[in-house]
Short mmCIF file of C-alpha atoms and ligand atoms in Angstrom, two decimals:
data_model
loop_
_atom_site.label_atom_id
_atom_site.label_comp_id
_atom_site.label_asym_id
_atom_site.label_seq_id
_atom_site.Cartn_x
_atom_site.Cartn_y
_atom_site.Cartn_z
CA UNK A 973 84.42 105.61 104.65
CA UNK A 974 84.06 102.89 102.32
CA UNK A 975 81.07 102.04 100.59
CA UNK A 976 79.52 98.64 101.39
CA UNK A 977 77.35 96.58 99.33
CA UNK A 978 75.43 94.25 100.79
CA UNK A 979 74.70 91.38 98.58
CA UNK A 980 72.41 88.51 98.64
CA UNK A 981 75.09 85.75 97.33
CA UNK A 982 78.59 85.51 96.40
CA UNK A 983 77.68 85.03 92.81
CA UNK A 984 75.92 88.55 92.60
CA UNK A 985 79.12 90.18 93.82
CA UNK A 986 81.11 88.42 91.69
CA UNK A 987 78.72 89.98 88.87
CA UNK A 988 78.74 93.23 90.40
CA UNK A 989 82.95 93.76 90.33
CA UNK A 990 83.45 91.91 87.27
CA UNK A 991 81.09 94.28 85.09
CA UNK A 992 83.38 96.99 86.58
CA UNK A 993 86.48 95.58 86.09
CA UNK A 994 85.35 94.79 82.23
CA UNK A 995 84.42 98.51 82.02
CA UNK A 996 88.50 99.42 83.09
CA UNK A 997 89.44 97.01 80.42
CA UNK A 998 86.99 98.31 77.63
CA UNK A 999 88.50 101.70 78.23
CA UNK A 1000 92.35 101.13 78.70
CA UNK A 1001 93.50 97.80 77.09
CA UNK A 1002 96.56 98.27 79.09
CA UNK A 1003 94.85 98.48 82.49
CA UNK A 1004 96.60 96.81 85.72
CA UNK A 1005 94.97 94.66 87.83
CA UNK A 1006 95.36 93.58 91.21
CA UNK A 1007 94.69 90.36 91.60
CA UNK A 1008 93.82 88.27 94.71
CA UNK A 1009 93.93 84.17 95.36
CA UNK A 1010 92.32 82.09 97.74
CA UNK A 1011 88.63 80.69 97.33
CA UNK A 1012 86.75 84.77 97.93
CA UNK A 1013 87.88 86.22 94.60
CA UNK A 1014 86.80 83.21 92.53
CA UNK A 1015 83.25 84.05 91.69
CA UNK A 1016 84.51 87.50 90.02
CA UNK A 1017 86.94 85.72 88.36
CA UNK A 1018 83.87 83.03 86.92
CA UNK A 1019 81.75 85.89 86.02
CA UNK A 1020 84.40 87.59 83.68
CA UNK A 1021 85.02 85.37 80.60
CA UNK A 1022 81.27 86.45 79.48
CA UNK A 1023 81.80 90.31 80.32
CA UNK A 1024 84.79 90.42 77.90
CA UNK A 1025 83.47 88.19 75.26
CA UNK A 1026 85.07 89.96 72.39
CA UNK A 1027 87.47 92.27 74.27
CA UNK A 1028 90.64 92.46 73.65
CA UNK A 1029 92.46 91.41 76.67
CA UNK A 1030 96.01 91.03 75.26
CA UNK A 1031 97.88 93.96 76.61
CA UNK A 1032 95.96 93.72 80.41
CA UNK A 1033 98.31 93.65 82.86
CA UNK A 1034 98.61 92.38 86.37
CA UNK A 1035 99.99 91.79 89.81
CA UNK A 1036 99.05 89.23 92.34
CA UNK A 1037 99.28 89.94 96.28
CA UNK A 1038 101.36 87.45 97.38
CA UNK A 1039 103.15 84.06 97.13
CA UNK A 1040 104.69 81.98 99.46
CA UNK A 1041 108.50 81.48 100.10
CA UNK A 1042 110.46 79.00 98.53
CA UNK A 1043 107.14 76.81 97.24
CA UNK A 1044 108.23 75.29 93.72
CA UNK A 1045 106.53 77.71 91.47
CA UNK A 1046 104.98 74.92 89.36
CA UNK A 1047 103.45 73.33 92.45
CA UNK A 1048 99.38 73.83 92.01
CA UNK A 1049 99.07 75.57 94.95
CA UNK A 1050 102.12 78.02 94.25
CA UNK A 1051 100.00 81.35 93.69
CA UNK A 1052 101.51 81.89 90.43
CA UNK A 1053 100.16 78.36 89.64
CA UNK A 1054 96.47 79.64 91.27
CA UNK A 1055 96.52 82.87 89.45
CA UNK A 1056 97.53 81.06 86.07
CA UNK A 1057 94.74 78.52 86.76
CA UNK A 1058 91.91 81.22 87.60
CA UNK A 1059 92.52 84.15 86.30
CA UNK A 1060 95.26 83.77 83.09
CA UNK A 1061 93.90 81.00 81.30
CA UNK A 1062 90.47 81.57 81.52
CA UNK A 1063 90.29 84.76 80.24
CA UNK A 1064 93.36 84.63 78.09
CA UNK A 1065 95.23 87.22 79.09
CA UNK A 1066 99.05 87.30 78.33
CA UNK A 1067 101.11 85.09 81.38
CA UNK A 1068 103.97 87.55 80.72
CA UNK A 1069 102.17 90.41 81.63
CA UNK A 1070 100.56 89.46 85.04
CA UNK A 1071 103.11 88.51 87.61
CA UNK A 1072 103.49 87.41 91.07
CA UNK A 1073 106.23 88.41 93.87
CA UNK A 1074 109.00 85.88 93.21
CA UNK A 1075 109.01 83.63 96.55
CA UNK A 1076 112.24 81.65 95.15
CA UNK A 1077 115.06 81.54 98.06
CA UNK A 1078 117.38 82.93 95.84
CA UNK A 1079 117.31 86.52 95.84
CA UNK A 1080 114.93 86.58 97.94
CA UNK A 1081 116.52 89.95 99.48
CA UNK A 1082 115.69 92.15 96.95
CA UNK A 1083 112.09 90.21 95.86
CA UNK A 1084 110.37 93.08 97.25
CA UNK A 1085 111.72 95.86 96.01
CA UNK A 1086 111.93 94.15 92.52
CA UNK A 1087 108.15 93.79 92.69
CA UNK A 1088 107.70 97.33 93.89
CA UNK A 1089 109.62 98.95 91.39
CA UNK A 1090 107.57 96.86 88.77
CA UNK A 1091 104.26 97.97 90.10
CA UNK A 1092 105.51 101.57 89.87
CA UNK A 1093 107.03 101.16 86.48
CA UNK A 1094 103.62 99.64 85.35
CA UNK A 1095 101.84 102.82 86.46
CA UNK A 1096 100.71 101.28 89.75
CA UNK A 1097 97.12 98.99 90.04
CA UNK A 1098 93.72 100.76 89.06
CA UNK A 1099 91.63 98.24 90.83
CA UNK A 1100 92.85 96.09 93.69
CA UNK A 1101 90.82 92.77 94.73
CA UNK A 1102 91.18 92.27 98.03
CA UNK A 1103 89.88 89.05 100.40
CA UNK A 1104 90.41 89.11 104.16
CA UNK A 1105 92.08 86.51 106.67
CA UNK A 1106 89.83 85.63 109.28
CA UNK A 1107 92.06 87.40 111.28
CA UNK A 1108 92.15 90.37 109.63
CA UNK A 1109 95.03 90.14 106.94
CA UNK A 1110 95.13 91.59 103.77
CA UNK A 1111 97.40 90.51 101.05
CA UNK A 1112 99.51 88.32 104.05
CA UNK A 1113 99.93 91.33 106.27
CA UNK A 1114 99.38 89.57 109.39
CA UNK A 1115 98.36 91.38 112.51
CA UNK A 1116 101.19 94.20 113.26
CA UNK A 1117 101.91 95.04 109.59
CA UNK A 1118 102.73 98.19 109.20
CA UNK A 1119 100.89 100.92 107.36
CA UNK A 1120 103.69 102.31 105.51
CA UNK A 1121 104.54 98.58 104.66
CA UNK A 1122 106.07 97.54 101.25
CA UNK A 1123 106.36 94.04 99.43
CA UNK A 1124 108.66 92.34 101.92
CA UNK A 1125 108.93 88.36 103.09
CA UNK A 1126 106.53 87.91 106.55
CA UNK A 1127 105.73 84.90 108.29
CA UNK A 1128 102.49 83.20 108.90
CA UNK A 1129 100.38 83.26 111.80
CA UNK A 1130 99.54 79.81 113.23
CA UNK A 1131 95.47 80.87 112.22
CA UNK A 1132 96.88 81.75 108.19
CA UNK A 1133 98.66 78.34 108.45
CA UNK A 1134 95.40 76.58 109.50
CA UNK A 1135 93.70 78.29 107.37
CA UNK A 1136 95.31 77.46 104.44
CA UNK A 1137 96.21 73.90 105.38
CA UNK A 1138 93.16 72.78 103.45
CA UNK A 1139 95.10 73.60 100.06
CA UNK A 1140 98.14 71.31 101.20
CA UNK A 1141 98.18 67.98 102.57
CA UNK A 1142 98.75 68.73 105.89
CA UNK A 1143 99.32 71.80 108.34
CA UNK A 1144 102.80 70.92 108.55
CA UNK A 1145 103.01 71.50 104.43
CA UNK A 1146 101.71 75.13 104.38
CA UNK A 1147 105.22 77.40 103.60
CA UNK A 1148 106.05 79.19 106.88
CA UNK A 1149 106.81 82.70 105.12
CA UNK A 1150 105.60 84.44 102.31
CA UNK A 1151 105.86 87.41 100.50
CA UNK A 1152 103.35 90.15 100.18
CA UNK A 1153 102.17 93.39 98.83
CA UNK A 1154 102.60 95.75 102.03
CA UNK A 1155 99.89 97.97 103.20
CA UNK A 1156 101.42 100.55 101.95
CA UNK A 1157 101.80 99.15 98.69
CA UNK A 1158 97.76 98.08 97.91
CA UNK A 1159 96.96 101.60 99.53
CA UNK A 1160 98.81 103.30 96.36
CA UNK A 1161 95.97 101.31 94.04
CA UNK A 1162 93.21 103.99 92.51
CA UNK A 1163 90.48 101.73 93.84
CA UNK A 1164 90.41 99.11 96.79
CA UNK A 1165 87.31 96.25 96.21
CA UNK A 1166 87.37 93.85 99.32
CA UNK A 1167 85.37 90.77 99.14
CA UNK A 1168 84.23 88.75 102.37
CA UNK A 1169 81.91 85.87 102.58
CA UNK A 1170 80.30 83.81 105.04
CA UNK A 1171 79.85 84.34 108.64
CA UNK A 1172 83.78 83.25 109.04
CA UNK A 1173 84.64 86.61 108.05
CA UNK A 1174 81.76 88.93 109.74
CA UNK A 1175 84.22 89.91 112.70
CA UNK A 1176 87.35 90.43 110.09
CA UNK A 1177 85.19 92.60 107.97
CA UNK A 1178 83.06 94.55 111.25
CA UNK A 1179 86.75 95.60 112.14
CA UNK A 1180 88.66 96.26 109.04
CA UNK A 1181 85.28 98.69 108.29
CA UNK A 1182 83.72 99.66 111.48
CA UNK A 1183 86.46 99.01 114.09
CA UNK A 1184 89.38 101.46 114.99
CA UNK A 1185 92.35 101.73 112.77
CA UNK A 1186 94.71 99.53 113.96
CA UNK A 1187 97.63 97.27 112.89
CA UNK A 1188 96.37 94.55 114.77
CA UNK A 1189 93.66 94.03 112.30
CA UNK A 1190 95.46 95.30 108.91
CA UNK A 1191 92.18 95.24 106.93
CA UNK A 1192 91.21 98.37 109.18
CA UNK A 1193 93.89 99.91 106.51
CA UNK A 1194 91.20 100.72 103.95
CA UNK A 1195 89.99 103.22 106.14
CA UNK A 1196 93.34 105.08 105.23
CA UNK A 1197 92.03 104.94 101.36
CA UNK A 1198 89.92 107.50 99.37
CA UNK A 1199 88.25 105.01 97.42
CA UNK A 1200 86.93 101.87 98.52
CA UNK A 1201 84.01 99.26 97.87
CA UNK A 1202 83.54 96.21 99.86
CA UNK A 1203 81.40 94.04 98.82
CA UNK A 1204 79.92 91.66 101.17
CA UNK A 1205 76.80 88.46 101.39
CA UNK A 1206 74.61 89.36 104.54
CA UNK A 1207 76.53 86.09 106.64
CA UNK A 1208 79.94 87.97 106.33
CA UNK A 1209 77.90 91.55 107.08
CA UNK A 1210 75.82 90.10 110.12
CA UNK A 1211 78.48 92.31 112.41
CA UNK A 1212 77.91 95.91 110.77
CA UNK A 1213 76.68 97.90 112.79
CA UNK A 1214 75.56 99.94 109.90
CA UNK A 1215 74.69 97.27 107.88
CA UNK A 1216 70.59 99.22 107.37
CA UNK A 1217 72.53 102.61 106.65
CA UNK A 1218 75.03 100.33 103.56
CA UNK A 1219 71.61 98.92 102.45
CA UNK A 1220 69.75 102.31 102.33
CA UNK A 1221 72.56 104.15 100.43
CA UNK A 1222 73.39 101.63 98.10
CA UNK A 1223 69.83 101.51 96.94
CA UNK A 1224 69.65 105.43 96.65
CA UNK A 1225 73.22 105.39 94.96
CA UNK A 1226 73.23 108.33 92.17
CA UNK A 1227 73.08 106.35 88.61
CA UNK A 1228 75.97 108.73 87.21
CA UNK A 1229 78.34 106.69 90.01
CA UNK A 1230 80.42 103.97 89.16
CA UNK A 1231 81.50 101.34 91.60
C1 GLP B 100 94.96 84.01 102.00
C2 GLP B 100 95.49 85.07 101.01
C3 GLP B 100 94.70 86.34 101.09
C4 GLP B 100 93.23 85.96 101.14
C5 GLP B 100 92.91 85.31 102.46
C6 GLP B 100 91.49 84.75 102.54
O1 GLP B 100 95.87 83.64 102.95
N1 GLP B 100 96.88 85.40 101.14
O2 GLP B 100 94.99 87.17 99.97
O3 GLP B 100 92.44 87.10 101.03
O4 GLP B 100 93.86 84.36 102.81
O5 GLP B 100 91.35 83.56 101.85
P1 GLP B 100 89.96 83.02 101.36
O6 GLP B 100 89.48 83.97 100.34
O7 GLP B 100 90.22 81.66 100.78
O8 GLP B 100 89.07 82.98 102.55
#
């Protein structure tokens, strides 16, 4: 199962996977990341530019989740605009080098398997951050996504759309389709880390951990995968049934183990 940290803030987890994901870049320059948007992933993101003070960050390479379908790529809320904004300039890594599905209408056929075969041609992602829909989605793999899924176009639930309206103007200004990273896909990264905060999320996380594995709740896919940490503040935990078992391990974890 995966292991779950249980921490007292979003800023400590944000401490907690940046140190590792400074460690993967300390020991392969070349490392490829798998990079998430929306507002969870942010306090990792904050918490690098101090870890790598001095590292050289040139060659990293990346791969976001997702984008949306036929958004103007240079609109701020484009995810290649979000990722540029967080995660690119900030820590100066190389904007040729970390990419994002193209979402343009034209050619949008073959987007997918473009992006897959440049994931695999990379070497595939060592570390994978992950956030969760509040209704389960990974990546956008809404409810139903399959297991075996690759980086195809999808469309939005009417929850995602709400969800996300407060980036846009309006509801009505949130792209209808996307396209993600399948399940399949982020289960080929070495090392899963999902992030959840705030009681918003404690159902979405109780069933992508605790709850059966099911496509109707695509998180439940990390139960598939051999290594992964999910790092959690006690709001977005408050449905674990385990939660006293996550805190008792983590604070016997062996000090040879990594994250
Ligand atoms: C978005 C993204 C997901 C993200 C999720 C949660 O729609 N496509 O990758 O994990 O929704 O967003 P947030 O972290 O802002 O709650």
């Amino acid at each position: 199962m995966a292991e779950v940290i249980i921490v007292p803030d979003a800023q400590a987890a944000g401490g907690l996977v940046a140190d590792e994901i400074a460690r993967l870049i300390r020991a392969n320059p070349e490392v490829v990341l798998g990079l998430a948007t929306g507002s969870t992933p942010l306090p990792v993101y904050e918490a690098l530019p101090e870890r790598l003070d001095g590292v050289d960050v040139s060659r990293v390479r990346g791969f976001a989740l997702d984008e949306y379908v036929g958004i103007d790529p240079a609109h701020p809320e484009s995810y290649r605009s979000v990722i540029h904004r967080e995660v690119v300039e900030p820590l100066g890594l190389d904007p040729a080098l970390i990419r994002t599905p193209d979402g343009s209408l034209e050619g949008i056929e073959h987007a997918g398997a473009d992006y897959e075969s440049a994931i695999a041609a990379a070497g595939g992602v060592a570390l994978q951050i992950l956030g969760i829909g509040t209704d389960g989605h990974i990546g956008f793999n809404e409810p139903g996504s399959s297991f075996a899924s690759v980086t195809r176009v999808k469309t939005l639930t009417q929850q995602t759309l709400e969800d996300n309206a407060r980036f846009f103007d309006s509801v009505e200004d949130v792209p209808m389709h996307c396209i993600t990273q399948g399940l399949g896909t982020i289960l080929r990264a070495r090392h899963l880390v999902l992030l959840a905060f705030g009681e918003g999320k404690a159902e979405a996380v109780a069933g992508a951990v605790e709850g059966p594995v099911t496509a109707s709740l695509p998180g439940s896919a990390i139960q598939l995968h051999p290594h992964v940490t999910v790092v959690v503040d006690e709001a977005a935990a408050s449905r674990l049934q385990f939660a006293d078992y996550y805190h008792y391990t983590y604070d016997n974890k062996p000090a040879w183990q990594g994250l």
